[in-house]
Coordinates of C-alpha atoms and ligand atoms in Angstrom, one line a residue:
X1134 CA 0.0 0.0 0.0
X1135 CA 1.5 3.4 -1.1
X1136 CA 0.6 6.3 1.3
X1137 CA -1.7 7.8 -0.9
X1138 CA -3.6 4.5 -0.7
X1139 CA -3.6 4.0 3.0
X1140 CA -4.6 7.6 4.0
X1141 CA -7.6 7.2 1.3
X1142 CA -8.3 4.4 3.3
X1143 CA -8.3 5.3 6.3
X1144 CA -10.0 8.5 5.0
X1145 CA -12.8 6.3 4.0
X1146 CA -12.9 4.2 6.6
X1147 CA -12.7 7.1 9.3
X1148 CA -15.9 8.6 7.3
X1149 CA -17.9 5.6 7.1
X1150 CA -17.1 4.7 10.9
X1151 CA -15.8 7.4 12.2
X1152 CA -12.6 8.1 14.2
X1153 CA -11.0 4.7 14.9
X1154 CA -9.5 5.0 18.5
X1155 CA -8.9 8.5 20.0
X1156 CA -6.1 6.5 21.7
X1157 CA -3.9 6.0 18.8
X1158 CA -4.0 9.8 17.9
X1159 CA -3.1 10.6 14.4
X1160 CA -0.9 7.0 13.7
X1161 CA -4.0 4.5 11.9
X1162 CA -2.1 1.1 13.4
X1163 CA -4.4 -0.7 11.2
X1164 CA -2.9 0.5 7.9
X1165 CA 0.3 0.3 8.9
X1166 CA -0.2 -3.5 10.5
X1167 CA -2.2 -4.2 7.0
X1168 CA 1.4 -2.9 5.2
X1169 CA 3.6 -5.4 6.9
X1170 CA 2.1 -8.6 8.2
X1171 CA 2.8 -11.6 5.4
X1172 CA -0.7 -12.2 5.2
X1173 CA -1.8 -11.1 1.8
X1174 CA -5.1 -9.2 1.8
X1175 CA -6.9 -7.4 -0.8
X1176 CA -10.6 -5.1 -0.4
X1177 CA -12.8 -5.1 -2.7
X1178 CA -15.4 -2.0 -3.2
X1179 CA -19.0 -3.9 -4.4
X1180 CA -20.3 -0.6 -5.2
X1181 CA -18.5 0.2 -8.0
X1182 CA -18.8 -2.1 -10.9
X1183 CA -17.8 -5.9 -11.2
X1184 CA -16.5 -5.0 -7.4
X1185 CA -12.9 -4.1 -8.1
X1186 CA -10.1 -4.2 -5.5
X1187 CA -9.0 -1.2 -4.3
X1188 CA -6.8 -2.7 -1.9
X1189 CA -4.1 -4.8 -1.9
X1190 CA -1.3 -5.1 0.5
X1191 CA 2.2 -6.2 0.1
X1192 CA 1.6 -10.0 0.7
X1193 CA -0.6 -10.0 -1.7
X1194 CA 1.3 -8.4 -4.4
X1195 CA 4.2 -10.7 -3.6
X1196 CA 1.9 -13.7 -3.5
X1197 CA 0.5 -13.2 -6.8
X1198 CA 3.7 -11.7 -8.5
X1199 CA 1.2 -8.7 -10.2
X1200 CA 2.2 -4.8 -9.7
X1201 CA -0.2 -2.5 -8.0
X1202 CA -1.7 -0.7 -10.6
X1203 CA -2.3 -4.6 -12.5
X1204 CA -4.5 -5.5 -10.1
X1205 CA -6.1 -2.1 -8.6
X1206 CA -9.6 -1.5 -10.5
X1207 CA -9.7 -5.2 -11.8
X1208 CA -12.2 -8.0 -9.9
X1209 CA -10.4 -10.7 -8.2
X1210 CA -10.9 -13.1 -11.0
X1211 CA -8.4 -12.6 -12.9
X1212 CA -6.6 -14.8 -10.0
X1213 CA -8.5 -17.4 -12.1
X1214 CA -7.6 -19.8 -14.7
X1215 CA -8.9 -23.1 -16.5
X1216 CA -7.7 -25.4 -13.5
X1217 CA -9.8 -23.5 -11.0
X1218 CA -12.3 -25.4 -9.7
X1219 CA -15.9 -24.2 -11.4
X1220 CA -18.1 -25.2 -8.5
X1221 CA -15.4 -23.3 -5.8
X1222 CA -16.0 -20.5 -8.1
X1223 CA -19.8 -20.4 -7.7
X1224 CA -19.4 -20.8 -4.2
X1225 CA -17.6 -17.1 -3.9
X1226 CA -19.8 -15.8 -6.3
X1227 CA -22.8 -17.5 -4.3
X1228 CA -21.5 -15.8 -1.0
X1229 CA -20.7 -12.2 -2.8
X1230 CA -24.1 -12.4 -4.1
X1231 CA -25.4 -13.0 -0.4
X1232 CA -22.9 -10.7 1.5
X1233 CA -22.1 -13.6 3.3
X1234 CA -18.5 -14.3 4.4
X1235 CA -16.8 -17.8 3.3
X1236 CA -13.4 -19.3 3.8
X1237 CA -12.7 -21.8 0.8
X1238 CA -9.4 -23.0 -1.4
X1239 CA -9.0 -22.1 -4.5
X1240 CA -6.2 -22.6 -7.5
X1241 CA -5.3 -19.8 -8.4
X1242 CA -2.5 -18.8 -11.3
X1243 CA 0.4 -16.1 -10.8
X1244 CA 1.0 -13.4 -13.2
X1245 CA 4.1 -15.9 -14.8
X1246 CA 1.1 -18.3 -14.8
X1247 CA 2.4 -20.9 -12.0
X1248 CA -0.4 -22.1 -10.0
X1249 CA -0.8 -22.1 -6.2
X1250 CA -3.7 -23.3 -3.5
X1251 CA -5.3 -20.1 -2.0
X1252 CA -7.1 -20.3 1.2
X1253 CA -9.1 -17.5 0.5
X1254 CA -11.1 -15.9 3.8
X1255 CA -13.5 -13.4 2.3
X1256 CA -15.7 -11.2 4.8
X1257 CA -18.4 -8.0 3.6
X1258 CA -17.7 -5.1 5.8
X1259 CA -20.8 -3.5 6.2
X1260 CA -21.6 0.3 8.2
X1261 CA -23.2 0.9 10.9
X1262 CA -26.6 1.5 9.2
X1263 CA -25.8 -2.2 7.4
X1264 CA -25.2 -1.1 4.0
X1265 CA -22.4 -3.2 2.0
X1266 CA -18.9 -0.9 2.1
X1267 CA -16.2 -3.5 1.4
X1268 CA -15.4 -7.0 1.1
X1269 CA -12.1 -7.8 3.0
X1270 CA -10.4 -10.9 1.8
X1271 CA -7.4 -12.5 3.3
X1272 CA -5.8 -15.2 1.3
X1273 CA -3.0 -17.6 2.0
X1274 CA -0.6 -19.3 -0.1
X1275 CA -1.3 -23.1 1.2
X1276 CA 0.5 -25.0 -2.0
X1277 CA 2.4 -27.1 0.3
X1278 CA -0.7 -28.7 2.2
X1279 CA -1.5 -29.5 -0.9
X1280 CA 1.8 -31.1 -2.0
X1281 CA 2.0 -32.7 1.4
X1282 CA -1.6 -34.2 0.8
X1283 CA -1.2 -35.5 -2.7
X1284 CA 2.4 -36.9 -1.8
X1285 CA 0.8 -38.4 1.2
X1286 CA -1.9 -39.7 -0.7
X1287 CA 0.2 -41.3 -3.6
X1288 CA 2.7 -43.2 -1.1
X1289 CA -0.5 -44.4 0.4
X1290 CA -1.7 -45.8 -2.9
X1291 CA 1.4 -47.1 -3.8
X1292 CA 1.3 -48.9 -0.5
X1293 CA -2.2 -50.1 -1.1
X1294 CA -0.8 -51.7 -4.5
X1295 CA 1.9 -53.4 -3.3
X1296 CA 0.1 -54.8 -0.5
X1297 CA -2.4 -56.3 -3.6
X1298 CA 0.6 -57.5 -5.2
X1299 CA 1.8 -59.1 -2.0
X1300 CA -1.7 -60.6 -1.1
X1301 CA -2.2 -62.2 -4.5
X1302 CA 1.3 -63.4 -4.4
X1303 CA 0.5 -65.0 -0.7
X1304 CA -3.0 -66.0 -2.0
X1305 CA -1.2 -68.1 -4.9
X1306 CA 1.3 -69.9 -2.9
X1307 CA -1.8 -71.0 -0.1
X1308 CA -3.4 -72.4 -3.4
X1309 CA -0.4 -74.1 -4.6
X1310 CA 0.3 -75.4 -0.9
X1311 CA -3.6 -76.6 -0.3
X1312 CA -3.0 -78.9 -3.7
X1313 CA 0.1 -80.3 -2.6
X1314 CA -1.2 -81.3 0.3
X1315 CA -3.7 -82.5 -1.5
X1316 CA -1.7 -84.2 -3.5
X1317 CA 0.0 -85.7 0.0
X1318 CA -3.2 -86.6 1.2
X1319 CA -3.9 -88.8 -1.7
X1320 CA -0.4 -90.5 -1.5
X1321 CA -1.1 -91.5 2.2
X1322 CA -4.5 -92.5 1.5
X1323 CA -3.0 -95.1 -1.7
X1324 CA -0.4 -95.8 0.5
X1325 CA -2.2 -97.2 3.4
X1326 CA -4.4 -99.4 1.7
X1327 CA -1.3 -101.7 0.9
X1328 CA -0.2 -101.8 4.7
X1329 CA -1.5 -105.4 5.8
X1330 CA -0.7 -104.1 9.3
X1331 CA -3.7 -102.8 11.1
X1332 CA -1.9 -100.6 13.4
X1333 CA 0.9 -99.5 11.4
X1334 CA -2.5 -99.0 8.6
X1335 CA -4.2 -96.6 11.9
X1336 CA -0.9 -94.5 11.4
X1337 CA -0.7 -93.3 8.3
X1338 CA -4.3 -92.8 8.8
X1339 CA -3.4 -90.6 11.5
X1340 CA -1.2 -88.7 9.8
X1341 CA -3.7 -88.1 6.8
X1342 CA -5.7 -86.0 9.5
X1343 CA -2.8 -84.2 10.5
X1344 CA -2.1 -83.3 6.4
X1345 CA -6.0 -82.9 6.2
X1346 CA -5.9 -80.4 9.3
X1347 CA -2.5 -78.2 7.5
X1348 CA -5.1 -78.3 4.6
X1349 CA -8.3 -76.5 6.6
X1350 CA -5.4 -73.9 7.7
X1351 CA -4.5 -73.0 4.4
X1352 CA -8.6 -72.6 2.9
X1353 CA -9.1 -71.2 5.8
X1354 CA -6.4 -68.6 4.9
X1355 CA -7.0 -68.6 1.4
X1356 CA -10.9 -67.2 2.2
X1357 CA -9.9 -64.5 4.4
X1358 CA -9.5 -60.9 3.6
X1359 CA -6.0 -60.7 4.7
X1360 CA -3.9 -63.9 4.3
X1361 CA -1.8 -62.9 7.3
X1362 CA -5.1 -63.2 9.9
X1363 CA -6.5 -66.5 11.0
X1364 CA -9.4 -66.4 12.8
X1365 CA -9.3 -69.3 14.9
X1366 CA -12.8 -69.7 15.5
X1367 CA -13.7 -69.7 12.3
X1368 CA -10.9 -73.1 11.7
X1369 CA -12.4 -74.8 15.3
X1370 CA -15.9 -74.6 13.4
X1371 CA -14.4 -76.8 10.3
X1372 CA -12.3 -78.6 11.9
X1373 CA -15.1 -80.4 14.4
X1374 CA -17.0 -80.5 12.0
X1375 CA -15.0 -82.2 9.2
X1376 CA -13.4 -84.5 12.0
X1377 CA -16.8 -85.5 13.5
X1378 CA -18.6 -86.2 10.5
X1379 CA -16.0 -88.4 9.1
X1380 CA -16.4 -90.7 12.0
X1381 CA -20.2 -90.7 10.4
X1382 CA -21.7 -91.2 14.1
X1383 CA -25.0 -89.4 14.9
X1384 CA -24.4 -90.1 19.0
X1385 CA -21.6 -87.1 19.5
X1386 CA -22.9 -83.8 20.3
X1387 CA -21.0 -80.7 19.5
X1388 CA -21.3 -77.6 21.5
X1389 CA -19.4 -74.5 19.9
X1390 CA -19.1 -71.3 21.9
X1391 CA -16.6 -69.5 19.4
X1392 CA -15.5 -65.4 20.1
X1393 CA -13.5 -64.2 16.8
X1394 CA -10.0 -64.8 18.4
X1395 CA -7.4 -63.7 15.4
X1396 CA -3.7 -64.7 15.7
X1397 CA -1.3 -64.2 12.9
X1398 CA -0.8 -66.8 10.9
X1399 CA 2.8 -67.7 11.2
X1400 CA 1.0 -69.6 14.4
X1401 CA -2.4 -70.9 12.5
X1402 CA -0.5 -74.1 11.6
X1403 CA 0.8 -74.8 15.2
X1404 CA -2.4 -74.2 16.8
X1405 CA -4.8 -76.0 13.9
X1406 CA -2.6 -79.2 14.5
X1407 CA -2.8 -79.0 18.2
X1408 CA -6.4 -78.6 18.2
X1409 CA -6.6 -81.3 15.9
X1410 CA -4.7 -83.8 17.8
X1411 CA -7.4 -82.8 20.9
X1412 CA -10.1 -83.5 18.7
X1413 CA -8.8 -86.2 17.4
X1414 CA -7.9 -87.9 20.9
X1415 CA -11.7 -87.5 21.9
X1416 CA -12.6 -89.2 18.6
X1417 CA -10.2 -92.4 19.4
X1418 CA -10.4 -92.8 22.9
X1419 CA -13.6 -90.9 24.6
X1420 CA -16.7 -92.1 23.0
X1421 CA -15.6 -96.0 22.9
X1422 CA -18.1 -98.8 22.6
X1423 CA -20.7 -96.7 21.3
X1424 CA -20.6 -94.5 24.5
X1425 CA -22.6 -91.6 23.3
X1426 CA -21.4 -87.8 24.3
X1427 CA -20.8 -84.6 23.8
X1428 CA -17.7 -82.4 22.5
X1429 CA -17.5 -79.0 23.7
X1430 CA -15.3 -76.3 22.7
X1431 CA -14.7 -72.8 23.7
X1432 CA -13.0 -70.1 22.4
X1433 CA -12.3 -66.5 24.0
X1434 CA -10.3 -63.8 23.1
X1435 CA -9.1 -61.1 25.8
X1436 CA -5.6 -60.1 26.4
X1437 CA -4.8 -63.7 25.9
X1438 CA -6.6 -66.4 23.7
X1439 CA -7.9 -69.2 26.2
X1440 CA -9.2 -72.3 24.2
X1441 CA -11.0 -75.0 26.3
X1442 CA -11.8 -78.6 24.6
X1443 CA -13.6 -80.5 26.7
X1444 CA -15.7 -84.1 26.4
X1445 CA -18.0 -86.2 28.7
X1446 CA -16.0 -89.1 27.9
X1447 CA -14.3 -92.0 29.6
X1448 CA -11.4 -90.0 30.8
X1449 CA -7.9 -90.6 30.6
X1450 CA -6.6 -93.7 31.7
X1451 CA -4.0 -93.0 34.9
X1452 CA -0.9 -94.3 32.6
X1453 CA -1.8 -92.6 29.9
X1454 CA 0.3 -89.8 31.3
X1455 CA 3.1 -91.6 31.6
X1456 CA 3.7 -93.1 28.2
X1457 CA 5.1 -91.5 25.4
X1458 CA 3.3 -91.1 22.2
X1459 CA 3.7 -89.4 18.8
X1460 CA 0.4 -87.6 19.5
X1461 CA 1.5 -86.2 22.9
X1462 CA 5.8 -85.4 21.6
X1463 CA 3.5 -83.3 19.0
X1464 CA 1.1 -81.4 21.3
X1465 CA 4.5 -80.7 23.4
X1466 CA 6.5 -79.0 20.2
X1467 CA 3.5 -77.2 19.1
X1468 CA 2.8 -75.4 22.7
X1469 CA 6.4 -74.9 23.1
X1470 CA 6.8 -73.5 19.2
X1471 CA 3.7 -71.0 20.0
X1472 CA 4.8 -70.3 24.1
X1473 CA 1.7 -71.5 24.7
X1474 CA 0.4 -72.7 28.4
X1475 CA -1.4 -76.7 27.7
X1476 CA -3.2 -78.3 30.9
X1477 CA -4.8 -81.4 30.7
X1478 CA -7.3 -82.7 33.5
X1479 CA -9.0 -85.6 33.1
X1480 CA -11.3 -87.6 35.7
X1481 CA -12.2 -91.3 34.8
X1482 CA -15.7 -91.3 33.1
X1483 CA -16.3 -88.4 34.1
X1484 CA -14.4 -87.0 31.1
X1485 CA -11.4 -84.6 29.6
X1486 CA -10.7 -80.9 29.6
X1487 CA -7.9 -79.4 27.4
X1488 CA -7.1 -75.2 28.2
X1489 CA -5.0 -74.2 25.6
X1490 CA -3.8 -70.5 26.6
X1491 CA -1.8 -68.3 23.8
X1492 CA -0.6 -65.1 24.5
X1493 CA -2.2 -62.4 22.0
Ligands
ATP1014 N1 -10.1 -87.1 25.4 C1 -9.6 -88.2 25.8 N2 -10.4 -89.1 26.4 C2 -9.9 -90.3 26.9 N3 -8.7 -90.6 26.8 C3 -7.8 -89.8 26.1 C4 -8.2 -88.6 25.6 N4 -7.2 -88.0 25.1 C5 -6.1 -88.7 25.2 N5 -6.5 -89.9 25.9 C6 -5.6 -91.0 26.3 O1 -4.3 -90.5 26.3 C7 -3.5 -91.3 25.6 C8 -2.4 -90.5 24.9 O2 -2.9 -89.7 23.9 P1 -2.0 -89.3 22.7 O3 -2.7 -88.4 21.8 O4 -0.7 -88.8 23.3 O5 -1.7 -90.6 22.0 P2 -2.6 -91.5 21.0 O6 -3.8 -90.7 20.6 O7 -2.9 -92.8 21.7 O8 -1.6 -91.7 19.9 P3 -1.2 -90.7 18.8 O9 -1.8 -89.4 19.1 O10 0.3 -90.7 18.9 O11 -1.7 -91.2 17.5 C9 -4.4 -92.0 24.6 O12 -3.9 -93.2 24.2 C10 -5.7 -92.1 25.4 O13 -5.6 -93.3 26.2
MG1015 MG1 -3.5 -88.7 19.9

């Protein structure tokens, strides 16, 4: 602002509102506050035609890169150009129309036609007696919130790509895996049919459900959103239910009380064999002689994972304990692989319990 411009000002403004502080004297602190701070600001005069700027401080001048007398007399829009956005425009106009103020950001291009994001605050001044003098508007040069944004937002989508890429990669491999285990299952299966041996025969039969239990891990892991979560609910729910209904018996109840309990799934194979050689061990040894009963398994999920499998069973014989099986070397690695807490209580017929805890 030159001082011819700031004492017309002030002339004005002093006329429309008269004096502004006896306490400042003949010094207008306003002007001289509106001369220096790097805020740009223009005024605008709506009562003369196509509401000109009559105003425009320093800040602004260096903002926009214009000259005084290239922007006094002209209306803002010249600040505009084709990448402005239309609807941000009709806003403004909207609230000029109105004499309403509005705070909005809008591209706006330089006089050496480099753009930059203006967050445009534009207030009507009116008088005392309400008529419309002036529209103030302070602007700010916010370009780098913008860059920050966009930068922000393409690292995010490049994040969200590679993560697809990663997924579909992981998503591949559980296929590949589920058919080679498949493929094992099938082998075993051949396999045992040409053991004369009954027990030896029980064995590899065994193992099949250990290779059929890796294989419910991997669908299981395969149908979720993210291939690294394994709900282990959702497995306990197949894996009764694939295990039960292969022993074709109607006389075994199940009794599911499942809370979503997610672990990553660097542990879902440790766990899904563990719980399958529970399930299993009630299958072999609980419900003998046609003993009828009932399976029940709980899952809940607070600052550690507490799994309970429990049966109404014959119990564990006392020396079962002591001797030393495949089946119980296995459940041993697999709680020790995951740091995971095992106890086993068993009362003769009055059944088994199995508390599995994990820590989250
Ligand atoms: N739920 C249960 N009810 C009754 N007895 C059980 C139960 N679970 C285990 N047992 C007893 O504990 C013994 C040891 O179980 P474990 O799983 O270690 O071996 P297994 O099932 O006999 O053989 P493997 O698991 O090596 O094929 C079993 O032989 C059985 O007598
Ligand atoms: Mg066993």
């Amino acid at each position: 602002m030159d001082n011819a411009d700031a004492s017309r000002l002030a002339e004005r403004t002093r006329a429309e509102f008269g004096e502004i502080d006896p306490l400042f004297g003949e010094i207008d602190p306003f002007s001289a506050i509106i001369r220096t701070t790097q805020l740009p600001m223009v005024v605008t005069d709506p009562r003369r035609h196509d509401n000109p700027i009559v105003f425009a401080n320093p800040a602004f001048l260096r903002m926009t890169g214009y000259e005084r007398f290239e922007v006094t007399g002209r209306n803002c829009r010249f600040l505009q150009g084709p990448g402005t956005c239309p609807k941000s425009i009709a806003r403004v106009r909207e609230a000029v129309r109105a004499e309403r103020s509005i705070e909005i950001d809008l591209l706006n291009y330089r006089k050496d036609g480099s753009t930059f994001y203006n967050a445009l605050h534009l207030n009507p001044v009116h008088a005392k007696s309400g008529t419309l003098q002036f529209y103030f508007a302070a602007q700010l040069d916010v370009t780098e919130r913008y860059r920050l944004i966009r930068e922000r937002e393409a690292a995010n989508e490049a994040l969200q790509e590679a993560l697809a890429v990663k997924t579909t990669l992981i998503h591949e491999i559980d296929h590949r895996v589920k058919n080679n285990l498949q493929m094992i299952a099938a082998m075993i299966v051949l396999q045992s049919q040409r053991i004369p041996d009954p027990s030896t025969r029980a064995s590899m039969l065994d193992t099949l459900q250990r290779v059929e239990a890796l294989g419910t891990v991997h669908r299981r892991l395969h149908q979720s959103e993210s291939a690294s979560r394994f709900d282990i609910a959702d497995f306990v729910r197949d894996l009764v239910a694939d295990l039960v209904g292969a022993t074709g018996r109607s006389d075994i109840r199940v009794e599911l009380d499942l809370a979503s309990a997610v672990i990553h799934a660097d542990k879902s194979v440790a766990v899904a064999l563990l719980l399958n050689e529970i399930v299993t061990n009630i299958l072999k040894h609980a419900f003998t002689e046609g003993r009828p009963g009932t399976i029940a398994v709980q899952v809940a999920a607070g600052s550690e994972i507490r799994i309970v499998v429990e049966d109404d069973g014959i119990g564990m014989p006392e020396a079962a304990e002591a001797r030393s099986t495949f089946g119980q070397s296995l459940m041993g690695t697999l709680a020790r692989q995951l740091g995971a807490r095992l106890t086993v209580a068993s009362a003769p017929r009055k059944g088994t319990r199995v508390e599995l805890i994990l820590s989250g």
